[in-house]
XYZ file of C-alpha atoms in Angstrom:
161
model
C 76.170 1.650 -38.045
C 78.778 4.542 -38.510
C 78.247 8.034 -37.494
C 79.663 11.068 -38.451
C 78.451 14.511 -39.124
C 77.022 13.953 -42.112
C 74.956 10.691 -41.847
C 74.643 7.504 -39.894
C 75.205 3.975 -41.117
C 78.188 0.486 -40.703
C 80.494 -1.754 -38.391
C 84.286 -2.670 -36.209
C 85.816 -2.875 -32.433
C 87.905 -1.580 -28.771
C 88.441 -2.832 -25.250
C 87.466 -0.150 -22.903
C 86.657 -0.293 -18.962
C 84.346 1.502 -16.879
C 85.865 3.063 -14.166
C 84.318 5.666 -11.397
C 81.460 6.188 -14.238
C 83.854 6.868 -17.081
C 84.653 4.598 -19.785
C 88.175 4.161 -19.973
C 89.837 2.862 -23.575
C 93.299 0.706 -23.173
C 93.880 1.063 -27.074
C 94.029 4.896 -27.063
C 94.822 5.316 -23.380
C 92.223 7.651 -22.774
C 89.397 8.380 -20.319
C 86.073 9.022 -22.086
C 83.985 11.725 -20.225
C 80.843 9.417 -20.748
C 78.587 8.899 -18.229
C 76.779 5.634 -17.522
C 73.696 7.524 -15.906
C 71.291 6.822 -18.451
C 72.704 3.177 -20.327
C 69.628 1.791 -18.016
C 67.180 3.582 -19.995
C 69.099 2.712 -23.073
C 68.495 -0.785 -22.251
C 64.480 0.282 -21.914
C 64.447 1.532 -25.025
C 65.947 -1.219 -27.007
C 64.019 -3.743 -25.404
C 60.713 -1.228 -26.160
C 62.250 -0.838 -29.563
C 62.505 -4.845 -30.157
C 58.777 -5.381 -29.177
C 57.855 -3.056 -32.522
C 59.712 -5.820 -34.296
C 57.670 -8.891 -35.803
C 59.221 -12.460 -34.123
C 60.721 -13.798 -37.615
C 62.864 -10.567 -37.321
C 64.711 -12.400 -34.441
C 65.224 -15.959 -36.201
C 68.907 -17.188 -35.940
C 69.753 -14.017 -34.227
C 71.188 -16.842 -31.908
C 73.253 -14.391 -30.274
C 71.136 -11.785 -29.000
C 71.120 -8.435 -28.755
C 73.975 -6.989 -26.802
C 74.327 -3.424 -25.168
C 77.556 -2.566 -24.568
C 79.404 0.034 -22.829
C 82.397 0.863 -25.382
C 82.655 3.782 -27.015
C 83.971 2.526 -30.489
C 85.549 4.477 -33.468
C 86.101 2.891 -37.067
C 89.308 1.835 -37.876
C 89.980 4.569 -40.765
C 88.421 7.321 -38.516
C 90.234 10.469 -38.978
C 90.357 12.576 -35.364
C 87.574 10.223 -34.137
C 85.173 11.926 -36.580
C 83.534 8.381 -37.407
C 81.600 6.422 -34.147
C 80.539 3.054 -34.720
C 76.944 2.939 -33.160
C 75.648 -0.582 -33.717
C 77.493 -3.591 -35.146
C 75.603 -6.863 -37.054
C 78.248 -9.864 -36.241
C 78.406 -12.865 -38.033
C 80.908 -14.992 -36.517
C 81.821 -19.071 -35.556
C 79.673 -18.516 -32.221
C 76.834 -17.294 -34.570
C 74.959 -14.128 -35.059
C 74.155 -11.326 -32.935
C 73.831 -7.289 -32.756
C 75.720 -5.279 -30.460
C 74.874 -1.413 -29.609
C 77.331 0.564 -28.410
C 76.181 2.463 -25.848
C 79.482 4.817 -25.035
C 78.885 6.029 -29.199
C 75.467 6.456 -28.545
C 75.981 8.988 -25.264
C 78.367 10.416 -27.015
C 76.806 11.263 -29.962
C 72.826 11.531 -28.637
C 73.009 11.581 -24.853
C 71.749 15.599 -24.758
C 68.256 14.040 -26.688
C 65.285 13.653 -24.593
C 63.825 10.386 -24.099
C 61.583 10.331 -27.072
C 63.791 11.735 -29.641
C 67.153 9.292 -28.093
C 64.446 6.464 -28.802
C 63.884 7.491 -32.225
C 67.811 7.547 -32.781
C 68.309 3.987 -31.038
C 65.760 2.734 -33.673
C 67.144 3.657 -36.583
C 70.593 2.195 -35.342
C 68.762 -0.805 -34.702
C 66.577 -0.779 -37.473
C 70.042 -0.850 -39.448
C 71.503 -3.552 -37.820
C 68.785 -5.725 -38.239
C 68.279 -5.085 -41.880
C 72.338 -6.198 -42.259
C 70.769 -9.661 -40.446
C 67.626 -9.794 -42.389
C 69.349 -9.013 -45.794
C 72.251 -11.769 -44.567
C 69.489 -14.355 -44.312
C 68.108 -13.568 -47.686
C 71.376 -13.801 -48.939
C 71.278 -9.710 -50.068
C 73.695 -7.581 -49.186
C 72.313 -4.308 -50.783
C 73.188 -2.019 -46.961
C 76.747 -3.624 -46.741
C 77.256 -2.257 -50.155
C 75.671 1.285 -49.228
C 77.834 1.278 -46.521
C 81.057 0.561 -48.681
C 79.937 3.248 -50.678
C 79.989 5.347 -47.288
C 83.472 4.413 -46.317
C 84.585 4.959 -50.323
C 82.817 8.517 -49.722
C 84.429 8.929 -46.428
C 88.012 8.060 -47.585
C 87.257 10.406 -50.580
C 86.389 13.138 -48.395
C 89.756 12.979 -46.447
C 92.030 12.306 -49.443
C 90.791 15.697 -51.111
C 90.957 16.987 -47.642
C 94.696 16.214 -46.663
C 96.017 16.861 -50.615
């Protein structure tokens, strides 16, 4: 799921390191003032968020649910204006969601528990609906969120001419 400031929804990926409770990415070299003080009650809420779910939800999700500590931009982000929240990955060691819990503090980390919960279920929510619509062979969201990116890129072409 992407983020920006004028919705949420997508996919992509960075290395970072947490160091001295900062996140620290080697692509950009940078030090992310994001603190790690609350990625246990992240966790909380995902796993209280995946018991709302019904089981066949989880079927060939063979790789789990992953929280992880990057803080991850697109790779056409302009000025870091476009987070990556939560990522659906189909790949050779099979299928699995990953959360990105450095995006999410940055982005929702001043929301109270009950309104960061609401947040982490729509990016999970999202992510599962790219799984669910992959095992019904639709891809309706991955096309809504081309049409995102085509809006995005739109946005910065009229922008920069």
């Amino acid at each position: 799921i992407y983020t920006n400031s004028f919705q949420e929804i997508g996919n992509f990926s960075e290395k970072l390191f947490y160091f001295k409770n900062f996140l620290y990415n080697k692509n950009r070299n940078e030090v992310f003032m994001v603190s790690l003080e609350r990625i246990d009650e992240v966790n909380e809420l995902l796993d209280e968020i995946c018991e709302e779910l019904p089981s066949y939800a989880f079927e060939h999700l063979n790789g789990g649910i992953t929280l992880s500590e990057e803080v991850k931009y697109h790779p056409e982000s302009h000025n870091e204006d476009l987070l990556i929240l939560g990522q659906y990955e189909r790949s050779i060691l099979g299928l699995s969601i990953t959360i990105f819990y450095g995006s999410v503090y940055l982005m929702y980390g001043y929301l109270d528990r009950e309104d960061l919960k609401d947040k982490l279920r729509h990016v999970l929510f999202h992510e599962f609906t790219h799984h669910l619509e992959f095992l019904a062979r639709n891809y309706d969201l991955e096309i809504e969120d081309e049409e995102f990116m085509e809006d995005y890129r739109k946005r910065w072409k009229d922008y920069e001419d």
